[in-house]
Amino acid sequence: MTAVSTARPALRHRLAERGIDRTLLLLVPGLLVIACLFLYPFLYGLQLSFAPRRGGVFANYARFFGDPYLRDTIWTTLGIALPATFVNVFASIPIAYVLRGRVRGKRLLTTILVVPITLGTVLTAQGLIMYGGPAGWLNKVLTVLGITDQPLPLIHNYTGVLLSLVVTGFPFSFLLTLSYLSGIDPSLEKAAATLGANGVQRFRRITLPLLAPGLAITFCLSFVMAFSVFPSAQLVGDPANETRVISIAAYHAAFEEYDYSMGSAVAMLMAVVMLIVIGLVMAWRATLYRGATGGKG
Amino acid sequence: MTGWVARPGHWVVWAVVAFFFVNLAGLVLSVVVDSFGTQWFGTWLPDGFTTHWYADAWREFGLSDVLLTTAVVALVVIAVSVAVGVPAAYALARRSFPGKRLVMLLFVLPILIPPITYGIPLATVLYKVHLAGTTTGVILANLVPSVPFVVLTMTPFIEQIDPKIEAAARMSGARTASVFTRVLGPLLLPGILAASILVLVRTVGMFELTFLTAGPDSTTLVVALYNSVFAAGIRANQSVDAMATIYTTSMLLLLLVALRFVNPTQLVTRIREET
């Protein structure tokens, strides 16, 4: 009896020392939501993808890789998502760099740059179709100025989807980049300036290395957004051919052919491709310096 | 700012920003002008102006029902994800325990994986339990990215609050419940408010998950808008534009409210700005 009564508090104490106490119960509801609504469906989908309507365990995957119309959706998606992400991330660096300090109208400018987040894919798509279309204002201006003879083909093709991803994705990566840049202590650059470094050197040797880990995160999050292009590929793209992205293939299998098994298989492949890209970026990030950025407070 | 003229780099940046703005304005204005226009074929401006497309859109798309569903879904998602996410964020901010990295990974994954990837299996499961097509199904689907979002934004926020304050309250004899309601609650309120507004913006704008799980009576505004473009039958383009304008205006209002509470540049690293 005595042994038990001394052992119990001792165990609780030992656990508490390792950080395990009743506070951790607060995690339970959150983990339950994720387990029921994310992990379970995901594992269910994984299992479903190995139980095809016809054929053996790997029939869905064999069909996906055997059929060029399906297989090539991976390359189509990467061919749209990677350039869009590169444009968004690398265009946001100089703009955020200039806007980082105390610039007049900074708040207004950041607000205007954030506004496209509210546009939504449909308005962006409608806008692109009307503004960039053959009779749209853009082509009219270009023709009047004599820059082009005939309207530029900007919509219902690859360019349309890319433009739509830049319009909706740029504000997001800009915000992230700006906030990572603002976290870098400006006195580090001032110190470099007193040692005689010019602007280019300060950016390349001080700011960029400190910003790079944040850029990797920005790249990943922007890529996630661009990779799941579904509505814009349908609305401003050419969803049967040039912009038949993998999410269209997955949706088509699951909700138009009602082959949930094949739909799940394509969704799993999406996740795999996605995680490979993120894994590569994060592996590169692990090689970078990740100490203090001298953030103020 | 000194030496503006001597900084050609800055001028290039401003030129690019201006180019982006001009085209963006053109893009948005095309839609807004068209939504007020009567007929517009190949000219600079429509033949005349009218507001009847808005009345049409409101009636044709049953917008009052759609807006009600959108509000219900958004509010329930906010309530549940705050109720579930804030305690979890507290535990993550205050304790380090074996397996913490795994728990963090579990909360990061739903944000790192595109919604359509887990949305398809999730919708399949919801069809199996007969929840797909209902408002409950839409709410459940939207919780998947929202709960982790609240956890991940609130954890650094809670980390900033000095644990000594809680210790002092406990020393003075406050029980756990009153520490939460009387001490932590008021301190966390700005963070909770900010997270709620961001969840609101995300949920109202979340296309994929709602699209995959909604039925005819449970569509939210984004999905109704998308369906209106693809709807069978001939839909006047102006009507779609009117609806897109309504959607964007409401999102813009939400975002402007959000910006009053959150500085968008402080989402990842929290820094004080000396103004």
XYZ file of C-alpha atoms in Angstrom:
572
model
C 0.000 0.000 0.000
C 2.627 2.460 1.035
C 4.680 1.589 -1.989
C 1.765 2.465 -4.284
C 0.961 5.733 -2.587
C 4.559 6.916 -2.852
C 5.015 5.589 -6.387
C 2.016 7.392 -7.854
C 2.974 10.949 -7.110
C 6.529 10.025 -8.006
C 5.438 8.862 -11.451
C 3.308 11.926 -11.944
C 6.217 14.029 -10.852
C 8.593 12.249 -13.176
C 6.207 12.710 -16.096
C 5.674 16.348 -15.201
C 9.419 16.824 -15.304
C 9.414 15.661 -18.899
C 6.543 18.058 -19.618
C 3.690 15.582 -19.471
C 0.881 16.810 -17.254
C -2.794 17.589 -17.433
C -2.198 20.651 -19.614
C -1.592 18.258 -22.491
C -5.237 17.206 -22.313
C -5.949 20.560 -23.955
C -4.420 19.122 -27.128
C -6.935 16.293 -27.282
C -9.893 18.056 -29.006
C -7.640 19.569 -31.666
C -5.895 16.277 -32.347
C -9.268 14.538 -32.469
C -10.510 16.911 -35.176
C -7.368 16.361 -37.236
C -7.491 12.599 -36.707
C -11.153 12.260 -37.706
C -11.322 14.790 -40.512
C -7.825 14.665 -41.950
C -5.893 11.525 -41.031
C -8.777 9.071 -41.242
C -10.078 10.275 -44.644
C -6.531 10.394 -45.950
C -5.765 6.828 -44.852
C -9.192 5.724 -46.078
C -8.412 7.304 -49.456
C -5.017 5.608 -49.515
C -6.591 2.232 -48.835
C -9.380 2.947 -51.357
C -6.816 3.769 -54.017
C -5.485 0.210 -53.699
C -8.960 -1.272 -54.139
C -9.719 -0.449 -57.767
C -12.936 -1.279 -59.563
C -11.116 -3.605 -61.933
C -7.769 -5.345 -61.732
C -5.185 -5.901 -59.038
C -4.015 -3.804 -56.131
C -1.963 -1.385 -58.233
C -4.385 -1.215 -61.170
C -5.242 2.466 -60.582
C -1.617 3.489 -60.422
C -0.767 1.338 -63.442
C -3.602 2.978 -65.350
C -2.437 6.450 -64.334
C 1.154 5.910 -65.443
C 0.165 3.872 -68.489
C -2.161 6.514 -69.929
C -0.272 9.542 -71.254
C -3.417 11.698 -70.955
C -3.353 11.065 -67.202
C 0.399 10.766 -66.668
C 1.180 14.065 -68.358
C -1.093 15.973 -65.988
C 1.767 15.841 -63.483
C 4.100 17.667 -65.886
C 1.361 20.066 -66.946
C 0.704 20.962 -63.309
C 4.387 21.393 -62.473
C 4.825 23.369 -65.697
C 2.242 25.871 -64.501
C 2.807 25.847 -60.745
C 6.620 26.116 -60.669
C 6.926 29.152 -63.008
C 4.035 30.890 -61.222
C 5.678 30.307 -57.850
C 9.087 31.507 -59.084
C 7.567 34.684 -60.519
C 5.597 35.389 -57.340
C 8.448 34.772 -54.922
C 11.223 36.465 -56.887
C 9.135 39.479 -57.866
C 8.184 40.028 -54.255
C 11.805 40.249 -53.027
C 12.758 43.618 -54.593
C 9.339 45.137 -53.919
C 9.376 44.043 -50.298
C 13.007 45.222 -50.020
C 12.075 48.724 -51.126
C 8.908 48.815 -49.018
C 10.493 47.352 -45.910
C 11.687 50.583 -44.385
C 9.631 53.614 -43.579
C 8.350 54.680 -46.984
C 5.642 57.252 -47.555
C 2.318 55.595 -48.338
C 3.594 52.199 -47.229
C 0.370 51.239 -45.528
C -1.695 52.229 -48.572
C 0.609 50.329 -50.912
C 0.574 47.161 -48.837
C -3.208 47.409 -48.632
C -3.527 47.739 -52.407
C -1.168 44.817 -52.855
C -3.281 42.739 -50.492
C -6.560 43.526 -52.256
C -6.149 40.883 -55.009
C -6.535 38.258 -52.256
C -10.190 39.262 -52.116
C -10.762 38.968 -55.848
C -11.421 35.259 -55.887
C -10.764 33.056 -58.866
C -14.005 33.812 -60.646
C -13.627 37.577 -60.708
C -9.972 37.174 -61.698
C -10.999 34.811 -64.460
C -13.848 37.011 -65.667
C -11.565 40.022 -65.475
C -8.795 38.319 -67.432
C -11.253 37.183 -70.071
C -12.708 40.661 -70.493
C -9.574 42.742 -69.984
C -7.110 40.480 -71.754
C -9.516 39.077 -74.312
C -9.341 39.903 -78.012
C -11.708 42.891 -77.605
C -10.506 43.811 -74.123
C -8.951 47.080 -73.026
C -5.418 45.677 -72.948
C -5.418 44.534 -76.553
C -7.200 47.734 -77.595
C -4.485 49.875 -75.983
C -1.730 47.753 -77.522
C -3.318 48.058 -80.953
C -3.897 51.814 -80.645
C -0.276 52.316 -79.589
C 0.767 50.219 -82.559
C 2.586 47.654 -80.427
C 0.698 44.737 -81.930
C -1.224 44.220 -85.162
C -3.532 41.536 -83.885
C -4.790 40.762 -80.358
C -2.371 38.819 -78.167
C -3.689 35.353 -77.276
C -3.769 35.776 -73.507
C -6.729 33.703 -72.417
C -8.055 30.181 -72.717
C -4.517 28.894 -72.796
C -1.420 28.409 -70.653
C -0.754 32.162 -70.391
C -4.228 32.784 -68.981
C -3.760 30.326 -66.137
C -0.265 31.613 -65.390
C -1.506 35.225 -65.266
C -4.383 34.235 -63.023
C -1.996 32.468 -60.627
C 0.285 35.494 -60.523
C -2.582 37.906 -59.840
C -3.993 35.820 -56.993
C -0.714 34.409 -55.678
C 1.568 37.420 -55.744
C -0.073 39.334 -52.852
C 0.276 36.283 -50.659
C 3.973 35.713 -51.295
C 4.603 39.447 -51.099
C 3.055 39.609 -47.628
C 5.101 36.663 -46.403
C 8.334 38.006 -47.881
C 7.680 41.469 -46.460
C 7.100 40.078 -43.010
C 10.235 37.929 -43.128
C 12.222 40.944 -44.356
C 10.812 43.162 -41.613
C 12.060 40.600 -39.115
C 15.672 41.267 -40.114
C 17.308 43.914 -37.980
C 18.223 46.882 -40.220
C 21.203 47.688 -37.984
C 22.980 44.634 -39.420
C 22.944 46.314 -42.820
C 23.983 49.613 -41.297
C 26.921 47.854 -39.693
C 27.912 46.463 -43.084
C 27.556 49.932 -44.579
C 29.975 51.400 -42.023
C 32.446 48.698 -43.058
C 32.181 50.003 -46.606
C 29.815 47.528 -48.236
C 27.763 48.982 -51.071
C 24.062 48.304 -51.628
C 24.522 45.228 -53.772
C 27.052 43.724 -51.378
C 24.825 44.424 -48.370
C 21.916 42.699 -50.046
C 23.915 39.705 -51.244
C 26.034 39.105 -48.137
C 23.716 40.197 -45.308
C 20.042 40.374 -46.217
C 19.683 37.530 -48.675
C 21.300 34.859 -46.482
C 19.104 35.910 -43.545
C 16.020 36.003 -45.758
C 16.654 32.683 -47.524
C 15.059 30.373 -44.905
C 11.928 32.534 -44.947
C 11.965 32.502 -48.733
C 11.989 28.711 -48.658
C 8.810 28.727 -46.549
C 7.235 31.351 -48.806
C 8.117 29.239 -51.817
C 6.506 26.149 -50.279
C 3.282 27.891 -49.291
C 2.967 29.663 -52.650
C 3.659 26.417 -54.426
C 0.905 24.669 -52.462
C -1.526 27.326 -53.629
C -0.392 27.209 -57.239
C -0.217 23.435 -57.373
C -3.897 22.962 -56.649
C -5.047 25.205 -59.507
C -8.460 23.908 -60.161
C -10.949 26.703 -60.852
C -8.618 28.931 -62.852
C -7.421 26.054 -65.026
C -11.076 25.452 -65.869
C -12.120 29.065 -66.327
C -9.237 30.809 -68.117
C -7.371 27.766 -69.300
C -7.827 25.087 -71.861
C -8.902 22.320 -69.461
C -9.041 19.582 -72.085
C -5.488 19.953 -73.337
C -2.919 22.557 -72.500
C -3.962 23.167 -68.894
C -5.354 19.785 -67.950
C -3.845 19.849 -64.462
C -3.782 16.918 -62.095
C -6.593 18.271 -59.905
C -8.894 18.267 -62.924
C -7.959 14.637 -63.551
C -8.675 13.770 -59.902
C -12.012 15.594 -59.889
C -12.965 14.052 -63.198
C -12.285 10.520 -61.943
C -14.039 10.950 -58.610
C -17.086 13.058 -59.399
C -17.727 12.647 -63.100
C -16.899 8.969 -63.537
C -17.857 8.247 -59.898
C -14.721 6.118 -59.592
C -13.783 7.178 -56.051
C -10.987 4.639 -56.019
C -9.279 6.171 -59.069
C -10.000 9.675 -57.763
C -8.300 8.825 -54.493
C -5.325 7.333 -56.326
C -4.830 10.566 -58.287
C -5.240 12.596 -55.073
C -2.555 10.473 -53.401
C -0.218 11.029 -56.358
C -0.875 14.776 -56.044
C 0.139 14.628 -52.400
C 3.286 12.665 -53.276
C 4.409 15.119 -55.991
C 3.612 18.015 -53.674
C 5.594 16.551 -50.788
C 8.574 15.744 -53.055
C 8.822 19.387 -54.117
C 8.395 20.655 -50.552
C 10.883 18.052 -49.327
C 13.503 19.262 -51.834
C 12.995 22.895 -50.841
C 13.135 22.096 -47.143
C 16.260 19.967 -47.615
C 17.880 22.981 -49.256
C 16.635 25.158 -46.392
C 18.283 22.844 -43.871
C 21.674 23.743 -45.355
C 21.138 27.439 -44.625
C 21.995 29.548 -41.635
C 19.034 29.680 -39.305
C 20.182 31.626 -36.295
C 18.862 34.886 -34.952
C 17.821 37.384 -37.605
C 18.056 40.134 -35.032
C 14.324 40.656 -35.122
C 13.267 43.623 -33.042
C 11.569 42.222 -29.965
C 14.833 58.865 -47.890
C 17.874 60.429 -49.456
C 19.237 60.143 -52.936
C 16.114 59.131 -54.774
C 17.546 60.119 -58.119
C 20.690 58.127 -57.463
C 18.732 54.908 -57.039
C 17.771 53.530 -60.438
C 16.935 50.200 -58.801
C 14.100 51.800 -56.891
C 12.691 53.356 -60.039
C 12.585 49.984 -61.740
C 10.762 48.490 -58.760
C 8.223 51.329 -58.699
C 7.680 50.976 -62.439
C 6.964 47.266 -62.056
C 4.568 47.913 -59.171
C 2.805 50.621 -61.193
C 2.506 48.278 -64.182
C 0.981 45.616 -61.961
C -1.484 48.117 -60.459
C -2.572 49.505 -63.822
C -3.310 46.062 -65.189
C -4.971 44.985 -61.971
C -7.204 48.037 -62.050
C -8.058 47.335 -65.686
C -8.916 43.753 -64.841
C -11.190 44.661 -61.932
C -12.771 47.619 -63.716
C -13.634 45.518 -66.781
C -15.779 43.296 -64.593
C -17.330 46.122 -62.570
C -18.111 48.224 -65.660
C -19.620 45.238 -67.417
C -21.786 44.396 -64.417
C -23.381 47.844 -64.756
C -23.461 47.851 -68.563
C -26.335 47.133 -70.934
C -24.548 45.869 -74.011
C -20.826 45.845 -74.637
C -19.417 44.631 -77.926
C -15.917 45.659 -78.857
C -16.229 49.329 -77.895
C -14.332 51.142 -75.152
C -17.395 51.381 -72.929
C -20.830 49.724 -72.873
C -23.761 51.308 -74.732
C -25.550 52.287 -71.529
C -25.635 51.697 -67.817
C -28.104 49.866 -65.610
C -28.298 48.125 -62.257
C -30.752 45.428 -63.199
C -28.079 42.719 -63.456
C -27.693 42.904 -59.692
C -31.410 42.360 -59.137
C -31.273 39.512 -61.669
C -28.277 37.888 -60.012
C -29.870 38.186 -56.591
C -33.041 36.475 -57.787
C -31.581 33.895 -60.173
C -28.916 32.592 -57.835
C -31.054 32.710 -54.687
C -28.449 34.906 -53.079
C -30.274 35.417 -49.781
C -30.127 31.669 -49.071
C -26.553 31.443 -50.256
C -25.464 34.335 -48.047
C -27.245 32.806 -45.064
C -25.462 29.469 -45.610
C -22.144 31.271 -46.016
C -22.654 33.152 -42.739
C -23.723 30.044 -40.821
C -20.806 27.982 -42.127
C -18.282 30.734 -41.400
C -19.538 31.425 -37.881
C -19.688 27.781 -36.831
C -16.232 27.130 -38.284
C -14.834 30.114 -36.369
C -16.498 29.076 -33.102
C -15.344 25.462 -33.286
C -11.830 26.165 -34.475
C -11.257 28.784 -31.766
C -12.746 26.546 -29.054
C -10.562 23.637 -30.154
C -7.495 25.464 -31.439
C -6.755 27.934 -28.656
C -6.413 25.316 -25.869
C -4.185 23.224 -28.151
C -2.084 26.307 -28.923
C -1.783 26.974 -25.194
C -0.501 23.461 -24.526
C 1.987 23.723 -27.400
C 3.209 27.142 -26.294
C 3.700 26.257 -22.644
C 4.934 22.670 -22.612
C 7.665 20.799 -24.324
C 7.069 17.087 -24.281
C 8.218 14.000 -26.135
C 6.404 13.780 -29.475
C 5.811 17.518 -29.683
C 7.371 17.653 -33.126
C 4.984 14.953 -34.293
C 1.994 16.891 -32.962
C 3.252 20.029 -34.710
C 3.642 18.055 -37.939
C 0.044 16.869 -37.638
C -1.103 20.456 -37.378
C 1.100 21.648 -40.251
C 0.165 18.913 -42.733
C -3.417 20.048 -43.453
C -2.011 23.463 -44.353
C 0.844 22.075 -46.462
C -1.297 19.703 -48.511
C -3.566 21.252 -51.146
C -7.235 21.131 -50.079
C -8.265 19.217 -53.171
C -5.897 16.368 -52.246
C -7.501 15.560 -48.920
C -10.847 17.014 -50.024
C -11.522 14.132 -52.435
C -11.038 11.339 -49.853
C -12.819 13.468 -47.234
C -15.798 13.968 -49.537
C -15.831 10.210 -50.187
C -15.957 9.516 -46.451
C -18.686 12.135 -46.014
C -20.721 10.501 -48.786
C -20.357 7.205 -46.962
C -21.780 8.619 -43.728
C -24.412 10.656 -45.627
C -23.051 14.028 -44.596
C -21.935 15.166 -48.028
C -24.248 17.757 -49.512
C -25.303 19.036 -46.101
C -24.269 22.178 -44.299
C -22.725 19.988 -41.573
C -20.507 18.349 -44.179
C -19.366 21.727 -45.466
C -18.591 22.867 -41.921
C -16.645 19.687 -41.125
C -14.593 20.015 -44.314
C -13.767 23.650 -43.604
C -12.575 22.785 -40.096
C -9.659 20.797 -41.523
C -7.521 23.809 -42.504
C -9.059 26.195 -39.926
C -8.201 24.359 -36.713
C -4.481 24.069 -37.608
C -4.533 27.679 -38.746
C -5.776 28.852 -35.341
C -3.271 26.595 -33.553
C -0.334 27.823 -35.644
C -1.188 31.534 -35.368
C -2.039 31.423 -31.672
C 1.001 29.439 -30.498
C 3.555 32.255 -31.035
C 1.006 34.716 -29.676
C 0.690 32.777 -26.421
C 4.455 32.285 -26.229
C 4.800 36.058 -25.971
C 2.684 36.219 -22.828
C 4.932 35.977 -19.814
C 4.142 32.772 -17.869
C 4.972 34.699 -14.694
C 1.588 36.406 -15.018
C -0.180 33.058 -14.754
C 2.139 31.985 -11.953
C 1.318 35.168 -10.062
C -2.411 34.555 -10.485
C -1.985 31.019 -9.191
C 0.089 32.247 -6.276
C -2.781 34.558 -5.377
C -5.017 31.510 -5.258
C -6.733 31.589 -8.666
C -7.892 28.193 -9.899
C -7.198 26.990 -13.452
C -10.648 28.015 -14.655
C -10.320 31.556 -13.387
C -6.745 31.826 -14.672
C -8.199 31.122 -18.101
C -11.242 33.368 -17.918
C -9.858 36.269 -15.892
C -6.161 36.395 -16.806
C -5.413 34.642 -20.078
C -8.749 35.349 -21.751
C -8.441 39.134 -21.838
C -4.767 38.903 -22.834
C -5.547 36.482 -25.650
C -8.590 38.336 -26.931
C -6.790 40.441 -29.579
C -5.063 37.324 -30.914
C -8.292 35.329 -30.936
C -10.048 38.171 -32.720
C -7.322 38.360 -35.346
C -7.317 34.596 -35.875
C -11.128 34.543 -36.122
C -11.195 37.228 -38.778
C -8.536 35.440 -40.790
C -10.464 32.168 -40.494
C -13.559 34.073 -41.645
C -11.768 35.390 -44.739
C -10.342 31.952 -45.493
C -13.623 30.124 -45.026
C -15.653 32.532 -47.116
C -13.018 32.269 -49.849
C -12.397 28.511 -49.554
C -13.476 27.134 -52.900
C -12.203 23.568 -53.178
C -13.446 22.035 -49.925
C -16.903 23.567 -50.172
C -17.139 22.691 -53.854
C -16.359 19.035 -53.136
C -18.742 18.671 -50.196
C -21.653 21.033 -50.858
C -25.052 20.035 -52.164
C -27.700 22.216 -53.804
C -28.894 23.587 -50.443
C -25.519 24.052 -48.836
C -23.459 26.047 -51.324
C -21.574 29.081 -50.121
C -21.024 32.234 -52.115
C -17.764 31.160 -53.819
C -19.217 27.905 -55.021
C -22.490 29.488 -56.134
C -20.402 31.941 -58.108
C -18.365 29.192 -59.748
C -21.490 27.199 -60.527
C -23.075 30.279 -62.063
C -20.272 30.361 -64.626
C -20.733 26.693 -65.404
C -24.498 26.573 -64.965
C -26.434 24.894 -67.690
C -28.433 27.266 -69.857
C -27.479 30.683 -70.990
C -26.468 32.971 -68.217
C -25.897 36.607 -69.035
C -22.224 37.395 -68.584
C -23.198 40.644 -66.850
C -25.164 38.666 -64.289
C -22.085 36.591 -63.440
C -20.040 39.780 -63.255
C -22.596 41.327 -60.915
C -22.312 38.331 -58.642
C -18.507 38.358 -58.788
C -18.626 42.030 -57.838
C -20.894 41.248 -54.874
C -18.506 38.487 -53.783
C -15.405 40.652 -54.065
C -17.032 43.589 -52.302
C -17.998 41.427 -49.356
C -14.530 39.841 -49.201
C -12.956 43.284 -49.400
C -15.071 44.525 -46.502
C -14.057 41.493 -44.430
C -10.411 42.019 -45.268
C -10.493 45.725 -44.439
C -12.029 44.857 -41.065
C -9.289 42.250 -40.613
C -6.576 44.778 -41.446
C -7.821 47.035 -38.650
C -6.926 44.294 -36.178
C -3.969 42.543 -37.775
C -0.943 44.054 -39.364
C -0.543 41.769 -42.355
C 3.229 42.008 -42.273
C 3.381 40.608 -38.745
C 1.771 37.283 -39.519
C 4.962 35.260 -39.431
C 7.345 37.220 -37.309
C 5.901 39.431 -34.679
C 7.794 42.682 -34.480
C 7.061 46.033 -33.034
C 6.955 48.805 -35.531
C 8.133 52.165 -34.358
C 5.899 54.766 -35.925
